[in-house]
XYZ file of C-alpha atoms in Angstrom:
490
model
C 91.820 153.266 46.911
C 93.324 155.331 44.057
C 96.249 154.312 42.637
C 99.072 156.008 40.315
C 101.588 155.277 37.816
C 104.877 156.112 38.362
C 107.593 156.835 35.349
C 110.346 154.911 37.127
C 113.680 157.781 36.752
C 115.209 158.326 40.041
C 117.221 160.954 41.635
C 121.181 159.914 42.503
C 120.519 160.874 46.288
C 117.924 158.236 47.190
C 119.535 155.509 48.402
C 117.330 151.770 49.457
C 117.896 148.449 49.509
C 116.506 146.010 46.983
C 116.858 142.034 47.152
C 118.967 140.137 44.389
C 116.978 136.613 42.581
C 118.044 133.548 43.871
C 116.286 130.277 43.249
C 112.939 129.400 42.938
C 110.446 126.616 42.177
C 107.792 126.053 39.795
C 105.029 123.922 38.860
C 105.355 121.655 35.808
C 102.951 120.705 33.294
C 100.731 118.289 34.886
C 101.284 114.705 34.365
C 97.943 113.517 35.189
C 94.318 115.286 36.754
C 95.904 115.006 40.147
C 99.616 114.193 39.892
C 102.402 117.398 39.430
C 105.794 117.404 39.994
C 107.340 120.566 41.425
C 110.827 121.597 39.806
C 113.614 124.180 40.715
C 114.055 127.184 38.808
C 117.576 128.287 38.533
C 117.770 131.916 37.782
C 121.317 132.380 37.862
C 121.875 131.892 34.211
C 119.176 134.691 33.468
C 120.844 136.774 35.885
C 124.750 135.883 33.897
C 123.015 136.813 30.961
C 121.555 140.012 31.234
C 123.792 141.939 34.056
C 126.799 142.314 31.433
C 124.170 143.892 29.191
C 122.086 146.539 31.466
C 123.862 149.781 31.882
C 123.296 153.033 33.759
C 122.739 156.086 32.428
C 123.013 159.172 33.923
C 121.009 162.188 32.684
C 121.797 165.699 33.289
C 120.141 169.179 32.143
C 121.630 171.901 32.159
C 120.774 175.383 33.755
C 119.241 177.365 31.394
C 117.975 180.989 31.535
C 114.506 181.323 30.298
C 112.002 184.195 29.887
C 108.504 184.323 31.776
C 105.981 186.177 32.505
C 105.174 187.656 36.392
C 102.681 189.434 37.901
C 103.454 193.011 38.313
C 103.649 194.790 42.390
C 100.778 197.488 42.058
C 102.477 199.268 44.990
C 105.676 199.435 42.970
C 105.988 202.913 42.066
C 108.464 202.842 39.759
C 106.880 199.417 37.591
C 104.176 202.244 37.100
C 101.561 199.179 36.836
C 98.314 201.578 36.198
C 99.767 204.227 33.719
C 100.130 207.479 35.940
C 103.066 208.349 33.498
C 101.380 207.416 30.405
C 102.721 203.381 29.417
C 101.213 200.873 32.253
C 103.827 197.878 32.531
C 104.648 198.595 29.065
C 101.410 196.901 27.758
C 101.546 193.804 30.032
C 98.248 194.245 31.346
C 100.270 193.812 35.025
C 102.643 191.545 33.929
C 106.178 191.675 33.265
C 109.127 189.576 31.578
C 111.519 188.242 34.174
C 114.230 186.308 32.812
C 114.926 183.288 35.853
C 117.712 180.831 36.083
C 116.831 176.906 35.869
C 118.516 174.476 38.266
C 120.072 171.749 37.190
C 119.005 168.534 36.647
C 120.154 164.962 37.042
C 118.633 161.414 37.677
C 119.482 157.985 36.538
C 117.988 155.282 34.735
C 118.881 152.004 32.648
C 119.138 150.553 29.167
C 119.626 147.326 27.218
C 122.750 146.828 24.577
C 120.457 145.017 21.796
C 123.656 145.470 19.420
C 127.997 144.910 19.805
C 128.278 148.235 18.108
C 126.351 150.293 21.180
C 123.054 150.662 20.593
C 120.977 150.675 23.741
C 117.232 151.005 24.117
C 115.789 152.669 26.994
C 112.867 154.267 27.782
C 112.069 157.751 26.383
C 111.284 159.413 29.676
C 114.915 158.924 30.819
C 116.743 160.519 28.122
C 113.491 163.422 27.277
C 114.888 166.528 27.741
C 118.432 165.659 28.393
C 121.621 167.790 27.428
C 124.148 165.073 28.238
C 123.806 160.981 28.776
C 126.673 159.125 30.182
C 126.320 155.456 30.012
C 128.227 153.099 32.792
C 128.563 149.640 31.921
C 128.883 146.547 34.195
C 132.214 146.996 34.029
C 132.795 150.453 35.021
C 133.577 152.278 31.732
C 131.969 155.191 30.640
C 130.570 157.060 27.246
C 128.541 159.433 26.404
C 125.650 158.926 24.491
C 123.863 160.358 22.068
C 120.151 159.872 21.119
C 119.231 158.104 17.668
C 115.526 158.908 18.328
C 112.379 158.674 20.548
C 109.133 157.587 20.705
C 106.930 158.907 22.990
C 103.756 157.315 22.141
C 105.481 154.150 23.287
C 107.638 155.774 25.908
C 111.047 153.743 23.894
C 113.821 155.811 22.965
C 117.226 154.677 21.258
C 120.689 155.782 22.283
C 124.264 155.033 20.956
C 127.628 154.803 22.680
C 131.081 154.851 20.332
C 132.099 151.429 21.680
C 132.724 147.986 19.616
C 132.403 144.022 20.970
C 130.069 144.899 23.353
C 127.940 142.474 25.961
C 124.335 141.728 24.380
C 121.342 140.665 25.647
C 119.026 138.203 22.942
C 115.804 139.436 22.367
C 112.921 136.895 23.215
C 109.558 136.888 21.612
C 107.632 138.544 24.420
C 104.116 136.774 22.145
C 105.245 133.285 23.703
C 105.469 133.974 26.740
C 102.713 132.776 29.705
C 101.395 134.230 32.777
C 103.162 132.568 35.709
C 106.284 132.049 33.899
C 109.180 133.494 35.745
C 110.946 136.800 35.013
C 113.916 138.635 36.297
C 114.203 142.517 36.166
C 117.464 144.008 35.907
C 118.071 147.781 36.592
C 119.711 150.101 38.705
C 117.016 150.864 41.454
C 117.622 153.980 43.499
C 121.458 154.682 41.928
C 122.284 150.894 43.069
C 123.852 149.155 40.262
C 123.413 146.053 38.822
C 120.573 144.585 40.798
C 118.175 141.821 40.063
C 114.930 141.158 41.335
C 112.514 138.381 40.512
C 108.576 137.450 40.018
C 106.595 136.258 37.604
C 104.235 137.578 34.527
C 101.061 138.621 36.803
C 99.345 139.681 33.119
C 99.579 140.598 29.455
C 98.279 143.360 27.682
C 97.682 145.312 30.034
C 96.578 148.855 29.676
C 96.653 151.197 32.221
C 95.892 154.897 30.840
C 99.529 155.995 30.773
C 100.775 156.160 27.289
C 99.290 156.826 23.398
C 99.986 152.528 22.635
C 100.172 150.151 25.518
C 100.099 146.742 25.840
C 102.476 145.945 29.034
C 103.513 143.013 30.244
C 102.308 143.367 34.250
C 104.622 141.396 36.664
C 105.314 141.015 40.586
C 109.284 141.091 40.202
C 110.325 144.176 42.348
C 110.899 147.468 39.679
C 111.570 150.597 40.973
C 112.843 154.328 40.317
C 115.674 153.819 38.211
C 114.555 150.861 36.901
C 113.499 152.625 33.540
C 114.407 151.542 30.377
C 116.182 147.809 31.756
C 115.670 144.551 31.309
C 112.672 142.072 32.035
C 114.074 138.699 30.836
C 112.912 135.417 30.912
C 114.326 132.233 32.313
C 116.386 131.450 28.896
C 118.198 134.929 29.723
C 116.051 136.307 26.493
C 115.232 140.222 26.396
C 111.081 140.192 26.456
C 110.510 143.424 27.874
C 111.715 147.027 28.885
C 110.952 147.976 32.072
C 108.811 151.447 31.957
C 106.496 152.177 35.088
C 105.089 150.921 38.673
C 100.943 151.263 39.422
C 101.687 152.851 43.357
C 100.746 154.898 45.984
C 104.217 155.911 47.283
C 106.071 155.946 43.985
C 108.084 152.925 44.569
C 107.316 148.883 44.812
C 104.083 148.374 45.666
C 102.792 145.093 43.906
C 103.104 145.680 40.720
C 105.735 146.987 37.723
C 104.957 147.080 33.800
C 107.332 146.636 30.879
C 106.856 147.142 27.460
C 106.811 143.898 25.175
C 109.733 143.177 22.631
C 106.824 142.958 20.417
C 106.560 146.567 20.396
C 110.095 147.677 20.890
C 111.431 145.899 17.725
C 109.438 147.532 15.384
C 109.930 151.058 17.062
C 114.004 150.132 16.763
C 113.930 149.195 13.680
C 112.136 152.585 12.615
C 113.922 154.761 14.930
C 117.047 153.080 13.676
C 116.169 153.253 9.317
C 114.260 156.157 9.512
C 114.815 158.202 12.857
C 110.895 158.360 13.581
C 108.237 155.580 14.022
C 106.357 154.876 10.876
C 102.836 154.252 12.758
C 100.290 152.702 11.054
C 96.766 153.830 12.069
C 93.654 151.671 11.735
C 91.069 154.563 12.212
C 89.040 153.827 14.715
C 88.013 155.338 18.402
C 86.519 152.745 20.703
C 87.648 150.257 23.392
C 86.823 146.653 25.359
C 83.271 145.487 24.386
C 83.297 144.584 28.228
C 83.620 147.893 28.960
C 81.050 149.505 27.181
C 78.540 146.472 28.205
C 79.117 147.704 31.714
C 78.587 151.090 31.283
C 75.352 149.889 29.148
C 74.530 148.123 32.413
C 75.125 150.888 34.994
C 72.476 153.494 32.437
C 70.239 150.357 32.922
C 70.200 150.065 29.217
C 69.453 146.992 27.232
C 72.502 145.206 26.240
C 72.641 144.303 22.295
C 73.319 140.785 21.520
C 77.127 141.078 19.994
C 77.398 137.373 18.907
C 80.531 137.910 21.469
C 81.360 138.427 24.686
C 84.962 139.813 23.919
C 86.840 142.192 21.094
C 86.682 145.871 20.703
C 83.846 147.623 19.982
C 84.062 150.780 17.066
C 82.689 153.879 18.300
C 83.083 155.886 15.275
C 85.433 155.037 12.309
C 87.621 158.255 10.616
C 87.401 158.960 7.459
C 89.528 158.162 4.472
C 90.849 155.426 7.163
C 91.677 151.977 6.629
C 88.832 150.845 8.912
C 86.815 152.721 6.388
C 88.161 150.988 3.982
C 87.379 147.813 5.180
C 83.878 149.254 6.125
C 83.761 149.032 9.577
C 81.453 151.166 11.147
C 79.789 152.293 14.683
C 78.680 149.352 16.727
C 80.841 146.794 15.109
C 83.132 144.721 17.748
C 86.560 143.693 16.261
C 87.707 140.258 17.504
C 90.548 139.190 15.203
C 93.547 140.574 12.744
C 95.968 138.402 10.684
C 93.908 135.739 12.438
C 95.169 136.352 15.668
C 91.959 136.407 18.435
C 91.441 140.303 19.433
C 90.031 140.506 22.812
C 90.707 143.799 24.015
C 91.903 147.490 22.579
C 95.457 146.963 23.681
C 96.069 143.558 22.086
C 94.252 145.254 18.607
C 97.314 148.137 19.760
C 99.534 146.024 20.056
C 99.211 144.244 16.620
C 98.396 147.390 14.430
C 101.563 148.541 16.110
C 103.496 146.188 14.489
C 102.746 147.692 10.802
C 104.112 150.105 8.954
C 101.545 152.516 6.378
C 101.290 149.818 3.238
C 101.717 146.751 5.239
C 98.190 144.841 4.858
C 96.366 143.856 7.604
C 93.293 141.603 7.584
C 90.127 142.622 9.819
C 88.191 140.264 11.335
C 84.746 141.605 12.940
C 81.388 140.643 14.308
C 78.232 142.707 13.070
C 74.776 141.547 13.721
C 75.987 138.524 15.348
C 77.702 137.705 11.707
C 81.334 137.348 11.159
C 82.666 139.654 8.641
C 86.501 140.114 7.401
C 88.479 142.460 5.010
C 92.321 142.968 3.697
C 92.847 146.241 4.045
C 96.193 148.438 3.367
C 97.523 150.427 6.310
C 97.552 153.995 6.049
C 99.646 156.997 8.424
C 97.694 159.348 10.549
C 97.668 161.788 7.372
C 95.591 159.157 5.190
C 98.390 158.024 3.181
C 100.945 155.408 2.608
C 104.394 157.922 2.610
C 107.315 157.400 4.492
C 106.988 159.892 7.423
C 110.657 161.200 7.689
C 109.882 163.711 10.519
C 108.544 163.140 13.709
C 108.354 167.039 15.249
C 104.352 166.710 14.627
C 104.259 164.770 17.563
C 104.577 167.786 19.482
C 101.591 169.619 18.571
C 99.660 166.699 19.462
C 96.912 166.892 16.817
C 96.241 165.544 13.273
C 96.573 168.230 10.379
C 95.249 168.070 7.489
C 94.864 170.008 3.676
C 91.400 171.857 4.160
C 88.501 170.539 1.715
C 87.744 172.117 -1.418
C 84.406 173.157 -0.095
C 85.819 174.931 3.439
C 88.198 177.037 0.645
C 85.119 178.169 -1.374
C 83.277 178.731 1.356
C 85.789 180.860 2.969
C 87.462 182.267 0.036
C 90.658 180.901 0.747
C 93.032 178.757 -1.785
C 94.830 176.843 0.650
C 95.287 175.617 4.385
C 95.679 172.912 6.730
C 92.920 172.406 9.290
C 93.524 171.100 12.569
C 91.361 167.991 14.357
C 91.565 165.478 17.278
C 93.780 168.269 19.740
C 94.796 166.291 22.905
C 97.582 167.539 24.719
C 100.735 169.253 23.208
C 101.415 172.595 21.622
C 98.360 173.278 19.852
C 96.396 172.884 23.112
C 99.069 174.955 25.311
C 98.466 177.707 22.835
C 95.116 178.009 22.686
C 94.245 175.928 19.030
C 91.227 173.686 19.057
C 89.472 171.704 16.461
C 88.243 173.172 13.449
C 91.060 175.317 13.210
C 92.887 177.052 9.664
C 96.513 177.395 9.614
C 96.934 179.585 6.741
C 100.857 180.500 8.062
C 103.440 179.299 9.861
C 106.485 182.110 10.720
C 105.036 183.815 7.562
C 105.069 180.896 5.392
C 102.584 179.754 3.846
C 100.769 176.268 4.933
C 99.793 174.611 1.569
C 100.702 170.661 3.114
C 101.521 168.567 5.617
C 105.386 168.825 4.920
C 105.456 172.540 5.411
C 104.033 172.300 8.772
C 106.787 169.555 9.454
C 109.486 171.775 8.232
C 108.356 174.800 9.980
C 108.067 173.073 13.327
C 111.606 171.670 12.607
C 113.189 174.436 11.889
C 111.412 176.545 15.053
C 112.096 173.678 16.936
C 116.021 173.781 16.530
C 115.896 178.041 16.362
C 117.321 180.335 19.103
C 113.512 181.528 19.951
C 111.584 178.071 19.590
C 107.999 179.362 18.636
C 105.819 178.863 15.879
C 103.629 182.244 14.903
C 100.797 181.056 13.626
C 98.022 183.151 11.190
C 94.784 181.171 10.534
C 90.826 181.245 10.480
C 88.164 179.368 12.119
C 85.342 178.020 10.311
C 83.340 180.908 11.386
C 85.415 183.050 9.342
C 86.907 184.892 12.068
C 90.949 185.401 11.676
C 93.067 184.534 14.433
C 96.609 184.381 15.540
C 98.671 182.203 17.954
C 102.108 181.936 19.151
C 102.870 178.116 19.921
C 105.986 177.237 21.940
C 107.658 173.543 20.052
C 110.729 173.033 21.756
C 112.653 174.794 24.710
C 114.207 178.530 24.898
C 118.211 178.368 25.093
């Protein structure tokens, strides 16, 4: 039965109704093998805790005009689609530019005041995109807010209201807490305010395909559209998780909702806060659970190597000039600790390599023909170095850059350029750029690092006509030329 994951924004017209957290009960420790003593669990102070600190936010976007391209009528006489009078659809090859009219949008969502001053942390989905954010607290009042910065790879984003001595929510360390421990979310399902619902943690670490870095924190507690960006919160009233996305058939409750761990969001904060982008530290390697790739060993009717484990992640390839190349990990290694915390899958090694920032150390724990090895390594940024990213526009073109090697620049008789490698989705891919290749220009300037590229996509990016023209070569030698769209037409 196929299941999907919803982003959980919802639309101000849908209206359901969703039940509030009363009291439950809960098994203590156990006092002997066979004796345990079952206890109440009052969720009303949880509840006190975080309401006064959840707000709604209301997103809107504009109507804007934009510019695209339709098929021509050929039985339009006077589009003159196959060049009777000498200029067939102006060069369009049977297209033509149409300027249309966008509706409107709006939806709501939630955040979490983590400071008196008005910051608010929500999920990046609800605010992507947005031309005004008005923020309703418990109490009724209203701001506007403005955005501080986002982070998709972790779907967070941070937003600010002008407001002072405001409700707060303490943040919890989401590490300590325990499957079966109970949870309240708080959110504004559906457009209805201030509602609570209430499970327990059902898992940790969970990854389910959605996002760049995951490592949720899977529980039953009702979450729904709307519920974006609010609280999970444990039984002390403690922030341990935003609430980002349901796993559903129907796009609402169906089991299941995932938040993302305070263990991510407080180093994304703190970034988005100091520096206005995450600085991500990358660990090099492509891979995932060793359980995983046993199966799939099993299902080829392979033989299955003897790992000296049974758990960890195991390296498929290691990048160079890396910090897992570094440390000399290579292809067929399993990694099963860092800092000497136990590593037992690819989103707990995530989760922790999340934490760092490009200099931080980090030491690598590893089995490799059934022997333990281990290295301290220094983090390093998805460009192979140790600077202080202070742009995060990059993230668009989803791809790595980087300067071209002295031997590609002899051997195409070029001085300078920045090749292009590991293209998932984003600009480069929407326009037609793959791996392997050149950028020699970018809107006629020339390419020569990684912080013209950044500048040149922010300053396209904020322009009237939001496209980067592109001149550049592929390995083959062959020249080439693409327009790539980085941010939206007014």
């Amino acid at each position: 039965m196929k299941k999907i994951a919803n982003y959980l924004v919802a639309t101000t017209c849908v209206l359901s109704l969703t039940l509030s957290a009363g009291a439950f009960y809960k098994v203590s420790a156990a006092t002997t093998d066979v004796e345990q003593a079952a206890q109440p669990v009052d969720l009303t102070y949880a509840a006190k805790k975080a309401l006064p600190a959840v707000v709604h936010i209301k997103y809107v976007q504009n109507s804007k005009t934009q510019t695209v391209d339709v098929q021509s009528d050929p039985f339009d006489f006077f589009s003159d689609p196959f060049g009777f009078f000498g200029n067939p659809n102006q060069g369009q090859g049977g297209t033509r530019k149409q300027k249309i009219q966008t509706p409107k949008k709006e939806a709501t969502g939630s955040g979490v005041i983590i400071s008196t001053d008005g910051y608010i942390v929500t999920n990046n989905h609800v605010v992507n995109g947005a031309d005004e954010l008005t923020v309703t607290l418990e109490d009724n009042r209203e701001f506007n807010a403005r955005i501080i910065g986002t982070d998709p790879t972790t779907d967070l984003a941070l937003i600010k209201i002008d407001a002072k001595n405001l409700p707060t929510l303490p943040i919890g360390d989401s590490d300590k807490i325990q499957v079966g421990e109970w949870v309240i979310a708080v959110g504004n399902p559906f457009g209805l305010n201030n509602t609570v619902t209430a499970g327990i943690v059902s898992a940790k670490a969970r990854s389910i395909g959605a996002n760049g870095i995951e490592s949720f924190i899977q529980t039953d507690a009702a979450i729904n559209p709307g519920n974006s960006g609010g609280a999970l919160v444990n039984t002390k009233g403690e922030l341990i998780g935003i609430n980002a996305m349901i796993y559903s058939q129907t796009g609402s409750y169906a089991g299941y909702g995932f938040a993302i761990p305070t263990a991510i969001m407080n180093k994304v904060v703190a970034d988005l806060k100091q520096y206005g982008t995450v600085q991500r530290a990358y660990l090099g390697i492509r891979g995932g659970d060793l359980l995983d790739y046993v199966n799939s060993l099993k299902d080829q009717n392979k033989d299955v190597p003897d790992f000296g484990t049974n758990t960890g992640v195991y390296v498929e390839s290691v990048e160079d000039n890396s910090a897992a190349s570094a440390a000399g990990l290579k292809k067929g290694d399993v990694i099963t600790g860092i800092d000497g915390t136990k590593v037992t899958k690819m989103a707990e090694l995530q989760e922790a390599v999340n934490g760092k920032r490009p200099g931080d150390k980090a030491t690598i724990t590893w089995m490799r023909d059934k022997k333990k090895m281990s290295k301290t390594v220094t983090m390093k940024n998805q460009q192979g170095n140790t600077h202080v990213v202070k742009m995060a526009d990059l993230d668009v073109l989803g791809a790595k850059v980087f300067p071209v090697s002295d031997a590609l620049k002899k051997q195409l008789n070029i001085s300078y350029g920045l090749q292009v490698k590991d293209v998932k989705s984003g600009a480069f891919k929407d326009g037609g750029i793959s791996d392997g290749f050149i950028i020699l220009t970018a809107n006629d300037k020339p390419m020569k690092s990684i912080s013209d590229l950044q500048d040149a996509v922010k300053s396209a990016s904020t322009s009237k006509n939001p496209v980067l023209f592109i001149t550049g070569i592929w390995p083959s030698g062959k020249t080439d030329y693409k327009a790539i769209k980085v941010g939206d037409e007014e």
